[in-house]
Short mmCIF file of C-alpha atoms and ligand atoms in Angstrom, two decimals:
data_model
loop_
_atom_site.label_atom_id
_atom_site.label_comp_id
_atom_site.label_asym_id
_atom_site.label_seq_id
_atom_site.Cartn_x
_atom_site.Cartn_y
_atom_site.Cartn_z
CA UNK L 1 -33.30 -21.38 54.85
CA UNK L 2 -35.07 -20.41 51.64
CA UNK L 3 -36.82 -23.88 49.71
CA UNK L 4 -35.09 -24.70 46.74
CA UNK L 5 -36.99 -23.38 43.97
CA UNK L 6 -36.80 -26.76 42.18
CA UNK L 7 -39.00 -27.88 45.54
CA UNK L 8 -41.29 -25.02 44.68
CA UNK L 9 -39.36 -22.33 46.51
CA UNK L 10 -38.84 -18.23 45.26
CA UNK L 11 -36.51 -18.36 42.14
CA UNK L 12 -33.00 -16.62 43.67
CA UNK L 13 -32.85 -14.32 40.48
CA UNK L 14 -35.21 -12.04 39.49
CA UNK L 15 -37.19 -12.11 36.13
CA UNK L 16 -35.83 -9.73 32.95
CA UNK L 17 -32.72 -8.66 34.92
CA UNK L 18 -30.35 -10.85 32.06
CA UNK L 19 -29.51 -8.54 29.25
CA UNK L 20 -29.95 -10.61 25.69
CA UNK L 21 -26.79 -10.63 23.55
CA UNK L 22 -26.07 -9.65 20.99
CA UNK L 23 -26.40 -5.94 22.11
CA UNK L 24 -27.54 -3.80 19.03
CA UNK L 25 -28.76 -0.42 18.89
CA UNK L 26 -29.46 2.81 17.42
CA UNK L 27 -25.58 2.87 16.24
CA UNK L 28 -25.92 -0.75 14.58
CA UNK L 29 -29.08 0.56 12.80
CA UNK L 30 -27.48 3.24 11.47
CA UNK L 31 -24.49 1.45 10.28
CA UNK L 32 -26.35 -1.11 8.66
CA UNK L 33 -28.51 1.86 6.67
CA UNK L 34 -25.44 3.54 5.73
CA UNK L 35 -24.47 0.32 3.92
CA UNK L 36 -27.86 0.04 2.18
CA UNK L 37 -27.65 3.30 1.41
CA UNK L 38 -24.42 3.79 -0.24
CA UNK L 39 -25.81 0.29 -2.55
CA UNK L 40 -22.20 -1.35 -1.79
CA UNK L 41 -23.40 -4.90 0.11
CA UNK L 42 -19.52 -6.56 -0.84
CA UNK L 43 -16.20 -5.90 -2.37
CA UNK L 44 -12.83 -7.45 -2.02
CA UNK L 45 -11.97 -3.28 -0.96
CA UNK L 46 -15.02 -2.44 -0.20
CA UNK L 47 -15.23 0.51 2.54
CA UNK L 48 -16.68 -1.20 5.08
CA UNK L 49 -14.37 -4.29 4.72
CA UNK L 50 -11.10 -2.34 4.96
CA UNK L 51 -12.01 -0.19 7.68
CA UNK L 52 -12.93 -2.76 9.86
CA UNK L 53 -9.62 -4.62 8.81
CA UNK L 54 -7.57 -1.26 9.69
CA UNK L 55 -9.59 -1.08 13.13
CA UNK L 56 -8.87 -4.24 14.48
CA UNK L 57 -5.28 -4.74 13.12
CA UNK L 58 -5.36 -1.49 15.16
CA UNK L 59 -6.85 -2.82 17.93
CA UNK L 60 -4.44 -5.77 18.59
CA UNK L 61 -1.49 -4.09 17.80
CA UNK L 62 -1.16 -6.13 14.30
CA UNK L 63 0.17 -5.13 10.87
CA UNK L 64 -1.99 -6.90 8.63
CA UNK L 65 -5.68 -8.08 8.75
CA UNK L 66 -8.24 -9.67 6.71
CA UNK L 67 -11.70 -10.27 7.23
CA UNK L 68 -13.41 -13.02 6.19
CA UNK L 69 -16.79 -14.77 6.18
CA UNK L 70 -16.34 -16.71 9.54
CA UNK L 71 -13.43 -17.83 11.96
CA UNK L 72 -13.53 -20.86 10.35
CA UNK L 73 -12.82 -19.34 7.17
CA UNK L 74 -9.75 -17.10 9.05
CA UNK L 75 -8.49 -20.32 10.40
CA UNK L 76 -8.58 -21.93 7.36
CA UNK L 77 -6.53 -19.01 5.56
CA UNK L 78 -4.08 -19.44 8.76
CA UNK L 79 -3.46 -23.00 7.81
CA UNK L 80 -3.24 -22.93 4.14
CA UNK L 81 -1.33 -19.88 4.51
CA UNK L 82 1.58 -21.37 6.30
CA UNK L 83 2.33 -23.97 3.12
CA UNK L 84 0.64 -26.72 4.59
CA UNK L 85 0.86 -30.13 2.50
CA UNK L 86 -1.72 -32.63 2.68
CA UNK L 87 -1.10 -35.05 5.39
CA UNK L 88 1.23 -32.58 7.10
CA UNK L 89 -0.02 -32.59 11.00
CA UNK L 90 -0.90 -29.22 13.27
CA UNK L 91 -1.30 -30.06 17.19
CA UNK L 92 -4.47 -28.48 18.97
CA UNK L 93 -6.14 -28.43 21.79
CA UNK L 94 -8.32 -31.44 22.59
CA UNK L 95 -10.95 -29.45 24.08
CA UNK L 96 -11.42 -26.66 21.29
CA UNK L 97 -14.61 -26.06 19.10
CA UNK L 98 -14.77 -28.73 16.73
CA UNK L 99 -13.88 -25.77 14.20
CA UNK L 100 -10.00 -26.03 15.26
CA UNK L 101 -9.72 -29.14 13.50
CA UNK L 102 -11.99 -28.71 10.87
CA UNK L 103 -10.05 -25.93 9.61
CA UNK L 104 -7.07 -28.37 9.26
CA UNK L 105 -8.99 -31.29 7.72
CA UNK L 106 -10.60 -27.90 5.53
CA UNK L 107 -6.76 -28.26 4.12
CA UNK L 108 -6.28 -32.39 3.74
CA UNK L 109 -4.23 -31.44 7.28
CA UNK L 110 -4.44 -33.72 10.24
CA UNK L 111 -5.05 -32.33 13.52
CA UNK L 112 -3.47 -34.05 16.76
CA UNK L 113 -4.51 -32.90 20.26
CA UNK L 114 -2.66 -32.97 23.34
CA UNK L 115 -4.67 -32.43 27.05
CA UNK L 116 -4.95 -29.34 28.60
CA UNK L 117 -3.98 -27.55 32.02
CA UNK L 118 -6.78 -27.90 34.44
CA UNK L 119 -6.43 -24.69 35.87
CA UNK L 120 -6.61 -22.38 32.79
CA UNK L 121 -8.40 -25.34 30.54
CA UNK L 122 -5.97 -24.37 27.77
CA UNK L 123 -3.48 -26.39 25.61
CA UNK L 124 -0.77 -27.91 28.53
CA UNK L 125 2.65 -26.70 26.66
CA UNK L 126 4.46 -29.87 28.37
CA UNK L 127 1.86 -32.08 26.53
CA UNK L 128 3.51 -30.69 23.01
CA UNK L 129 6.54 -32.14 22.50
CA UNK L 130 5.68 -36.01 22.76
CA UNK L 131 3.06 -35.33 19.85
CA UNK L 132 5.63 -33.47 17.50
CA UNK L 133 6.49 -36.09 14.67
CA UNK L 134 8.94 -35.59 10.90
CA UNK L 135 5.05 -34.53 9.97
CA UNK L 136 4.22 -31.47 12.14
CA UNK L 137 4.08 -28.25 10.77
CA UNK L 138 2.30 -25.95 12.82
CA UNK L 139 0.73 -25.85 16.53
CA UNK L 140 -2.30 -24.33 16.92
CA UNK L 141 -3.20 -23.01 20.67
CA UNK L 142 -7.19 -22.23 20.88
CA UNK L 143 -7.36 -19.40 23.75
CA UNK L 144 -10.68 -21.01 25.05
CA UNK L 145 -13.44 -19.19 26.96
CA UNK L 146 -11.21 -15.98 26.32
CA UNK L 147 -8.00 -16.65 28.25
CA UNK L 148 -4.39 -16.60 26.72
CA UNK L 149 -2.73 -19.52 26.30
CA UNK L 150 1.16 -19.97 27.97
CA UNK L 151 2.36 -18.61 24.28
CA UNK L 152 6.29 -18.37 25.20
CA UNK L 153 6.11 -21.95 26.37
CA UNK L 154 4.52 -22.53 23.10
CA UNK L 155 6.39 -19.88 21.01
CA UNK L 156 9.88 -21.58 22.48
CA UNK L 157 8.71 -24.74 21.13
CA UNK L 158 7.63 -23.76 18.02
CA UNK L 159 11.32 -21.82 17.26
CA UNK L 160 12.79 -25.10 18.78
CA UNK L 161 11.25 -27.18 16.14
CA UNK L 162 10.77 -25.12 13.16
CA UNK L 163 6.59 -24.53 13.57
CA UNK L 164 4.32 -22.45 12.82
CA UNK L 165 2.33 -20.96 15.48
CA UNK L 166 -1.32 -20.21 14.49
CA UNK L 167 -3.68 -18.51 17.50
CA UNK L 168 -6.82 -20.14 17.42
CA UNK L 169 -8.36 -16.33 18.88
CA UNK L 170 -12.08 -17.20 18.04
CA UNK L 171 -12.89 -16.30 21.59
CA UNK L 172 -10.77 -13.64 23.39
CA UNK L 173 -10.62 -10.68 21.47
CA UNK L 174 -8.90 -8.18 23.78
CA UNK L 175 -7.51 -11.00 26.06
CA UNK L 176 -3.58 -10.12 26.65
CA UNK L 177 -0.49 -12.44 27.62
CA UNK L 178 2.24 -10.48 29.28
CA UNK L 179 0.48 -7.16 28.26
CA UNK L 180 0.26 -8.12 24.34
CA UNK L 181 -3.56 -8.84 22.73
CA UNK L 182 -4.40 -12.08 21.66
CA UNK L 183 -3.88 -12.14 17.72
CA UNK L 184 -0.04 -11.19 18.25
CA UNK L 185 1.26 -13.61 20.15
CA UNK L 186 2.27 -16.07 17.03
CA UNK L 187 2.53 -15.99 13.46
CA UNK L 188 -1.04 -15.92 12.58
CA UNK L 189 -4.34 -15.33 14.40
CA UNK L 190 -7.99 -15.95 13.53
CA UNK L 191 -10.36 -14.32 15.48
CA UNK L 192 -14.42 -15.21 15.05
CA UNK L 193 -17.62 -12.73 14.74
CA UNK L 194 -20.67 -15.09 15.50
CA UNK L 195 -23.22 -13.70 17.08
CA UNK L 196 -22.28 -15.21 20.12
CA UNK L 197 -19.14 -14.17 20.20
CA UNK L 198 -17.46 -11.06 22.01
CA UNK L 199 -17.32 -8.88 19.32
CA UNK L 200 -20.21 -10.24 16.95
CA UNK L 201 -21.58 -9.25 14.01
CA UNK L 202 -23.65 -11.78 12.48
CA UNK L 203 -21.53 -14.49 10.86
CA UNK L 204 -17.47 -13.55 10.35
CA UNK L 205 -14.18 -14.13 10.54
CA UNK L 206 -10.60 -12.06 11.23
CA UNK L 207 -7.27 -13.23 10.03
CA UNK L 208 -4.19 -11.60 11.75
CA UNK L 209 -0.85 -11.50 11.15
CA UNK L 210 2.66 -9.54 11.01
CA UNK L 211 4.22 -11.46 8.26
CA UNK L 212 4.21 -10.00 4.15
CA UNK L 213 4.32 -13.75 3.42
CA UNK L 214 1.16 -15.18 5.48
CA UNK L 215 -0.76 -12.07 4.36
CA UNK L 216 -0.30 -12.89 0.53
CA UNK L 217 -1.01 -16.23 1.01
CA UNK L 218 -4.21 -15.39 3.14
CA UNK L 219 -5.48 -12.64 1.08
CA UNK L 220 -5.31 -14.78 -2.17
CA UNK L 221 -6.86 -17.80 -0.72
CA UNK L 222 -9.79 -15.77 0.49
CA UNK L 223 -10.78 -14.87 -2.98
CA UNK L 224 -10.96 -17.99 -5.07
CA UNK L 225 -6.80 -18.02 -5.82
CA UNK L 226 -6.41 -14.83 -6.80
CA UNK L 227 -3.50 -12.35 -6.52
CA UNK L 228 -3.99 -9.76 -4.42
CA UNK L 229 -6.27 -6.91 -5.74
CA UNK L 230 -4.95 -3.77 -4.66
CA UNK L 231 -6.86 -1.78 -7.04
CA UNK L 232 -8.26 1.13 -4.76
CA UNK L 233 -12.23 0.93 -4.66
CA UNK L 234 -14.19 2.65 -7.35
CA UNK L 235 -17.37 4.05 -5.44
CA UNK L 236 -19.13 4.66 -9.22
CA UNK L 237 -18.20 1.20 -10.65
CA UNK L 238 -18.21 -0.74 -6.95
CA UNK L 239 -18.54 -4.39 -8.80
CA UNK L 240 -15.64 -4.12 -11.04
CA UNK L 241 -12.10 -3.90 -10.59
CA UNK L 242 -9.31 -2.52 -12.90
CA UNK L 243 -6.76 -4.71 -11.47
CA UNK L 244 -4.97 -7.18 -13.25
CA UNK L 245 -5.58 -10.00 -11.51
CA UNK L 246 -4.84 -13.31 -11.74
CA UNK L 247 -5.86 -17.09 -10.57
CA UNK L 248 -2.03 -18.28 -9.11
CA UNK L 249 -3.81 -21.11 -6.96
CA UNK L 250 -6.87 -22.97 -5.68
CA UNK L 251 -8.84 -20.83 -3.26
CA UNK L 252 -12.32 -20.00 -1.60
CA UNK L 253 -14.79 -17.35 -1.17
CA UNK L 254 -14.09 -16.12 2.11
CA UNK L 255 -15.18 -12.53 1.65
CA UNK L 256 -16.98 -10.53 4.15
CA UNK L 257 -20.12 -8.70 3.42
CA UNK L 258 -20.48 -4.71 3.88
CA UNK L 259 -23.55 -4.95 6.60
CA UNK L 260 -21.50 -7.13 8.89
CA UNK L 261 -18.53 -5.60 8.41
CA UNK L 262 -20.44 -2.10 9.65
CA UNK L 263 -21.96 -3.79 12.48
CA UNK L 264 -18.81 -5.59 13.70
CA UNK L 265 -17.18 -2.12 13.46
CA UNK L 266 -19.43 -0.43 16.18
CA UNK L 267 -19.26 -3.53 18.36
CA UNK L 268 -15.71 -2.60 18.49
CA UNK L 269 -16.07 0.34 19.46
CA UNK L 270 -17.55 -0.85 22.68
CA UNK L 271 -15.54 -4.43 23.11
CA UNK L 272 -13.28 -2.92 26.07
CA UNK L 273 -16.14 -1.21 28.20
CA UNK L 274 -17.75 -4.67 27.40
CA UNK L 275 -14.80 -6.99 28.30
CA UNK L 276 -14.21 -4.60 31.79
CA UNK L 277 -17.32 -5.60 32.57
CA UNK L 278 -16.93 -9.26 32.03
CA UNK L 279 -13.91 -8.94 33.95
CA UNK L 280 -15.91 -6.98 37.00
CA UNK L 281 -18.42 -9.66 36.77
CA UNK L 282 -16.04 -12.41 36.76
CA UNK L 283 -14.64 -10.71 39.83
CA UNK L 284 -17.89 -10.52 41.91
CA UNK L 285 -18.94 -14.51 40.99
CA UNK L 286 -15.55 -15.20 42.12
CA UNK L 287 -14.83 -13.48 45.04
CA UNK L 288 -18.37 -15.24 46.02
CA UNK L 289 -17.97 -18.81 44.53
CA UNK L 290 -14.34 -19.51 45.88
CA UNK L 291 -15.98 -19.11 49.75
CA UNK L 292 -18.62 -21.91 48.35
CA UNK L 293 -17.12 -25.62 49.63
CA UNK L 294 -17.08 -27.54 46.50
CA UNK L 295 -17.56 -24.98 44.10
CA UNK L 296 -13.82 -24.04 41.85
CA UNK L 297 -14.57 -20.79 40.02
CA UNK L 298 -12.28 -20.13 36.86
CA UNK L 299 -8.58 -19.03 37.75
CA UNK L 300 -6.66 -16.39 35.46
CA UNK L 301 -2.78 -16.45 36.01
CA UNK L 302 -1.79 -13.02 37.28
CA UNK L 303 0.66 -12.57 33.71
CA UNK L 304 -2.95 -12.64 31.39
CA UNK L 305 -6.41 -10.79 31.17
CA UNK L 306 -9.24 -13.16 30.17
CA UNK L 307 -12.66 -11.83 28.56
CA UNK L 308 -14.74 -14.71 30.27
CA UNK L 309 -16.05 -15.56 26.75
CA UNK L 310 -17.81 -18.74 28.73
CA UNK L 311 -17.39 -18.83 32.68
CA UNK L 312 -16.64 -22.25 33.49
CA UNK L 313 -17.31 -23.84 37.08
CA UNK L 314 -16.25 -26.69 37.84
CA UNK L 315 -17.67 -29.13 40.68
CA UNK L 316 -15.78 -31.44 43.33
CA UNK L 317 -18.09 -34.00 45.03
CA UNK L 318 -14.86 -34.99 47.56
CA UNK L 319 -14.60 -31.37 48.69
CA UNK L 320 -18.33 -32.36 50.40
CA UNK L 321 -17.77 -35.23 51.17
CA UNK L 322 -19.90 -36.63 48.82
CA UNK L 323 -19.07 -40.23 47.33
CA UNK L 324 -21.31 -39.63 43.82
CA UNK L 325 -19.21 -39.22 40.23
CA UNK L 326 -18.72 -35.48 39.53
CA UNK L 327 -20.92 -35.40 36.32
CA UNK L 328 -23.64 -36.63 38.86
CA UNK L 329 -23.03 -33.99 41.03
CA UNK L 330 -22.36 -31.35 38.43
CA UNK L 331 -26.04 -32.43 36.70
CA UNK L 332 -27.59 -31.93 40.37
CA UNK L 333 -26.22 -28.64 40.54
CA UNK L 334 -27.10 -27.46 37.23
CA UNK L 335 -30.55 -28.24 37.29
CA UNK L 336 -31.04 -26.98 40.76
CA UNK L 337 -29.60 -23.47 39.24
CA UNK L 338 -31.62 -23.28 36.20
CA UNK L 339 -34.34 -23.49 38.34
CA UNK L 340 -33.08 -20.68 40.49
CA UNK L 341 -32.61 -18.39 37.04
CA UNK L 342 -29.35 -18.96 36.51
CA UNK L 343 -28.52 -19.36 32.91
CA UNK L 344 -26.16 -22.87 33.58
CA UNK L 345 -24.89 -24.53 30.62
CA UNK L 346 -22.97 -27.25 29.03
CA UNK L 347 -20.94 -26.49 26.27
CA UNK L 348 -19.32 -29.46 24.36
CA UNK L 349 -20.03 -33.39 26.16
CA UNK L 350 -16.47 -34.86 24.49
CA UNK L 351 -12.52 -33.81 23.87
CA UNK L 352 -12.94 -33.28 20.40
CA UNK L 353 -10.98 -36.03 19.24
CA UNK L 354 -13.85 -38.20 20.66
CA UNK L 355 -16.39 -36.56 18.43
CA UNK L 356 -17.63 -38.86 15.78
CA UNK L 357 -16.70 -36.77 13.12
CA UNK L 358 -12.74 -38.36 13.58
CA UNK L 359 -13.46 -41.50 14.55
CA UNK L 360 -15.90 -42.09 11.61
CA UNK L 361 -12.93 -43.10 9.10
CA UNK L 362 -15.43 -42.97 5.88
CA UNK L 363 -15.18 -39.06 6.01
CA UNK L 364 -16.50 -37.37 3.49
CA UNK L 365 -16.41 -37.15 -0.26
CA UNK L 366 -14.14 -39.71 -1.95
CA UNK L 367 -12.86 -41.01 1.46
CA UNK L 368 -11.67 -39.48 4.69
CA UNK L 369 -9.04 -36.64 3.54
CA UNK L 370 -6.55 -37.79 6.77
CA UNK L 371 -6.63 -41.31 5.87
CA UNK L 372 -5.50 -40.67 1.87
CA UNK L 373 -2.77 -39.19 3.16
CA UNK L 374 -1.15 -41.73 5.12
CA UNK L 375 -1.36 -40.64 8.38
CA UNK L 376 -0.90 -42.82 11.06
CA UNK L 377 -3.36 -40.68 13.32
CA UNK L 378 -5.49 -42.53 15.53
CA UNK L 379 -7.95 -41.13 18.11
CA UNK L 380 -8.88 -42.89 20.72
CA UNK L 381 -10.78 -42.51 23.46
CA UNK L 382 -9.50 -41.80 26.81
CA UNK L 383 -6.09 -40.35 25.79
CA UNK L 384 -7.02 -36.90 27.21
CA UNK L 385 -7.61 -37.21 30.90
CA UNK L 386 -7.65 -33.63 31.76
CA UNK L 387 -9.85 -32.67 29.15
CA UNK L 388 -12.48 -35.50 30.28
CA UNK L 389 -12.31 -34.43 34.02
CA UNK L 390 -13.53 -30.88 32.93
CA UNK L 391 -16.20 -32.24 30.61
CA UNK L 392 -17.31 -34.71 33.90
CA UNK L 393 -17.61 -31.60 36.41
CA UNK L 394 -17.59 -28.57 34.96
CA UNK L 395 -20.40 -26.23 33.53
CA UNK L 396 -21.14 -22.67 31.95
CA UNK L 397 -22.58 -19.89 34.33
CA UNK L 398 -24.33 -17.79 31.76
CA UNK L 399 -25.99 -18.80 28.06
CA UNK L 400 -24.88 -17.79 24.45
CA UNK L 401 -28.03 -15.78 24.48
CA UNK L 402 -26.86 -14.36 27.94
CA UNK L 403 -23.41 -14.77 28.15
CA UNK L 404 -21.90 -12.84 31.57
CA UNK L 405 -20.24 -10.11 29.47
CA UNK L 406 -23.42 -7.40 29.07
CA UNK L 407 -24.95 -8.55 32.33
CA UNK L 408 -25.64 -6.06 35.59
CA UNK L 409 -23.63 -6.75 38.33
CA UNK L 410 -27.18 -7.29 40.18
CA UNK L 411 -27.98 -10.26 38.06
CA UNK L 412 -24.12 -11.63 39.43
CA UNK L 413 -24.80 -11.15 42.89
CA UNK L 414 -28.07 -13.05 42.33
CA UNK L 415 -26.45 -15.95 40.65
CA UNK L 416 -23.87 -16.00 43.83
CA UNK L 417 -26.93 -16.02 45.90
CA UNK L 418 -28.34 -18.96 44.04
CA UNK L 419 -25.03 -21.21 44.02
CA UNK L 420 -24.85 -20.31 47.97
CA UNK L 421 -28.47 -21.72 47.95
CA UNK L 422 -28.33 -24.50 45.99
CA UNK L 423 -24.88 -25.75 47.79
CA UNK L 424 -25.75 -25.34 51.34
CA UNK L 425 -28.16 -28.41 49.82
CA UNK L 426 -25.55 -29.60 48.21
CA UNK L 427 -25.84 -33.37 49.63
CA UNK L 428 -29.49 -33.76 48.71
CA UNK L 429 -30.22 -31.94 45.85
CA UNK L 430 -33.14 -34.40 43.75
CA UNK L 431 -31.03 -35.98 40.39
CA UNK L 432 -32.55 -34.92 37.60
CA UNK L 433 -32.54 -38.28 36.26
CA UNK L 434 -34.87 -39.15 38.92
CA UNK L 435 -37.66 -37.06 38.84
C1 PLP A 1 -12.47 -21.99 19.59
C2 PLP A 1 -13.20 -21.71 18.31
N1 PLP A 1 -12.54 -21.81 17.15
C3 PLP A 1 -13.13 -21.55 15.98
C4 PLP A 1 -14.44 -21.16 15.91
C5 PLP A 1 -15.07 -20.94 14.57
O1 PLP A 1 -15.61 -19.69 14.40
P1 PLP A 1 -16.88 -19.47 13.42
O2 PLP A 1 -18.06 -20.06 14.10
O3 PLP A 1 -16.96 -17.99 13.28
O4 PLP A 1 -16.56 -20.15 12.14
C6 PLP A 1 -15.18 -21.03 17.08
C7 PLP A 1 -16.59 -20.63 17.05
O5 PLP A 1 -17.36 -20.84 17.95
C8 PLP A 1 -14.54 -21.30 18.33
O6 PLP A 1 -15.20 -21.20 19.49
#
């Protein structure tokens, strides 16, 4: 048997086989120079803005959509767009970016969480109901890593109880649920275009949606309050607009910009070659780590397609025999791996209603926006027992900056090799805490 390379062994993966993300080329170039070219850089119709909106409403199968300056900002337009009042409550997932429930505070909103399935790591639908109170307006499912939440579960509760059902899609663009995309599959959608993301294009944002109403609400929101400026774009006079326009409520500036509007457009182009091979890679770490005692790849029912945004593995210590805590075990193994080559990360230490940023009650501003409003919220720690076993024994098999989506399948069956390496040591592997 090989030495471990953290013991000074050969490195399992080889050296400049990961492919860097994002992925930009000759194609990006040249839709970035068109933009400079042309002397447009932003425009609430700007070409480059409304193409990219027709393309992906397109793309999902969607009526309507809006692009904005990050999926924040979508989110945000999602929740002020379905008449939410201040103090009015919108149930997430407790183990979401922190950017789920930002984008409800964004709107003097409090979010509530409820636990998640372990198996798909999403929002459990039979964890819902018990949060619902006379103050819920909305549920917000995150698809995390890239896999479809169980939306008729959620859909039937939302038509049960009068909700609104807001997709939190920031990470599964092209992911389906019973053969419809992610971005359809409830009243509104936001979608996100970091760099990290899927489809990326810098920084930016894309609201969805099906419904006349949402879409007015959205579109004036995004643009400081104003009604919606249809006025078709004036290539000689590109900064001013005809239209009679005027300030009906409070808004933001949530507007795209021309260059990474372009640049999200060719990505597009090339986000279902790029999520097949996510999928194919998925298929080959799986096929591998589910033989590997110990070792629970990531499970997709058979009624969804997931995009693999992260690929989460999760750890068991029992399934060894091993009497250590799983986040000791998980810590051993990740270290062990990086040292292999594999790109292992953690991505979030806490269910996000653990982060600080709720429990600190002083908020921001003239006082914690949740607390003005009488809410009755309280987070506490512990509450989300599903959510903390993943956190305790589970980490990411590939980086942001190499993410599993662009990689060669070489570089998969390398990081199979490593795990198989690294767990046939599995019961004296050094703790990184002790070296
Ligand atoms: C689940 C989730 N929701 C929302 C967002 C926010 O998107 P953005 O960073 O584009 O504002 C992210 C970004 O990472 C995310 O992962």
């Amino acid at each position: 048997m090989t030495e471990l390379a953290l013991r000074g062994g050969k490195p399992a993966v080889s050296k400049n086989l990961a492919i860097r993300w994002p992925v930009l080329g000759g194609q990006e170039r040249a839709a970035a120079l068109e933009v400079l070219e042309s002397g447009v850089l932003c425009g609430s119709n700007a070409p480059q803005m409304k193409a990219l909106e027709a393309e992906f409403a397109r793309f999902v199968g969607a009526k309507h959509c809006l692009a904005a300056n990050s999926g924040t900002a979508a989110l945000h337009m999602a929740v002020a767009a379905s008449g939410m009042a201040p103090g009015e409550e919108v149930i997430t997932s407790a183990f979401t970016y922190p950017a789920s429930a930002l984008a409800i505070l964004h709107h003097n909103a409090v979010p509530v969480f409820a636990d998640i399935d372990p198996l798909t790591f999403n929002i459990d639908p039979t964890r819902i109901e018990e949060r619902i109170t006379p103050r819920t307006r909305a549920l917000m499912p995150v698809h995390i890593h890239g896999l479809p939440c169980d939306m008729d579960a959620i859909n039937a509760i939302a038509r049960r109880r009068g909700l609104v059902v807001i997709e939190d899609a920031a990470q599964a663009h092209g992911a389906t649920y019973r053969s419809r995309q992610a971005g359809v599959l409830g009243d509104m959608a936001a979608f996100s275009l970091n760099a990290t993301k899927n489809l990326p294009c810098g920084e930016g944002g894309l609201f969805v949606t099906n419904d006349e109403r949402f879409l007015g609400a959205a579109s004036a929101l995004r643009v400081l309050g104003q009604d919606r400026d249809d006025a078709p774009f004036d290539a000689e006079y590109p900064l001013d607009s005809e239209a009679e326009t005027e300030f009906a409520g409070v808004g933001w500036m949530y507007l795209t910009q021309e260059i990474p509007a372009a640049i999200a457009r060719v990505q597009l182009r090339r986000l279902n070659d790029s999520n097949r091979n996510a999928a194919a890679n998925a298929a080959v770490l799986g096929a591998r780590l589910s033989r590997l005692a110990g070792v629970v790849p990531p499970s997709c029912p058979p009624d969804r397609t997931h995009v693999y945004h992260k690929y989460r593995v999760r750890v068991d210590p029992r399934a060894l025999g091993l009497s250590i805590p799983p986040r000791r075990l998980r810590d051993r193994v990740v270290a062990a791996l990086r040292a292999e080559g594999v790109e292992a990360k953690l991505w979030l230490g806490k269910p996000v209603p653990e982060m600080p940023f709720l429990k600190a009650r002083a908020g921001y501003g003239h006082g914690c926006p949740w607390t003005c409003h009488g809410s009755e919220v309280r987070y506490a720690d512990g509450e989300y027992p599903a959510t903390s076993a993943l956190l305790d024994d589970s980490f990411v098999v590939g980086s942001q900056t190499y993410p599993i989506y662009p990689q060669p399948r070489r570089l998969m069956e390398q990081y199979a090799d490593a795990f198989e390496k690294v767990m046939a040591r599995a019961a004296d592997l050094p703790d990184p805490r002790e070296r």
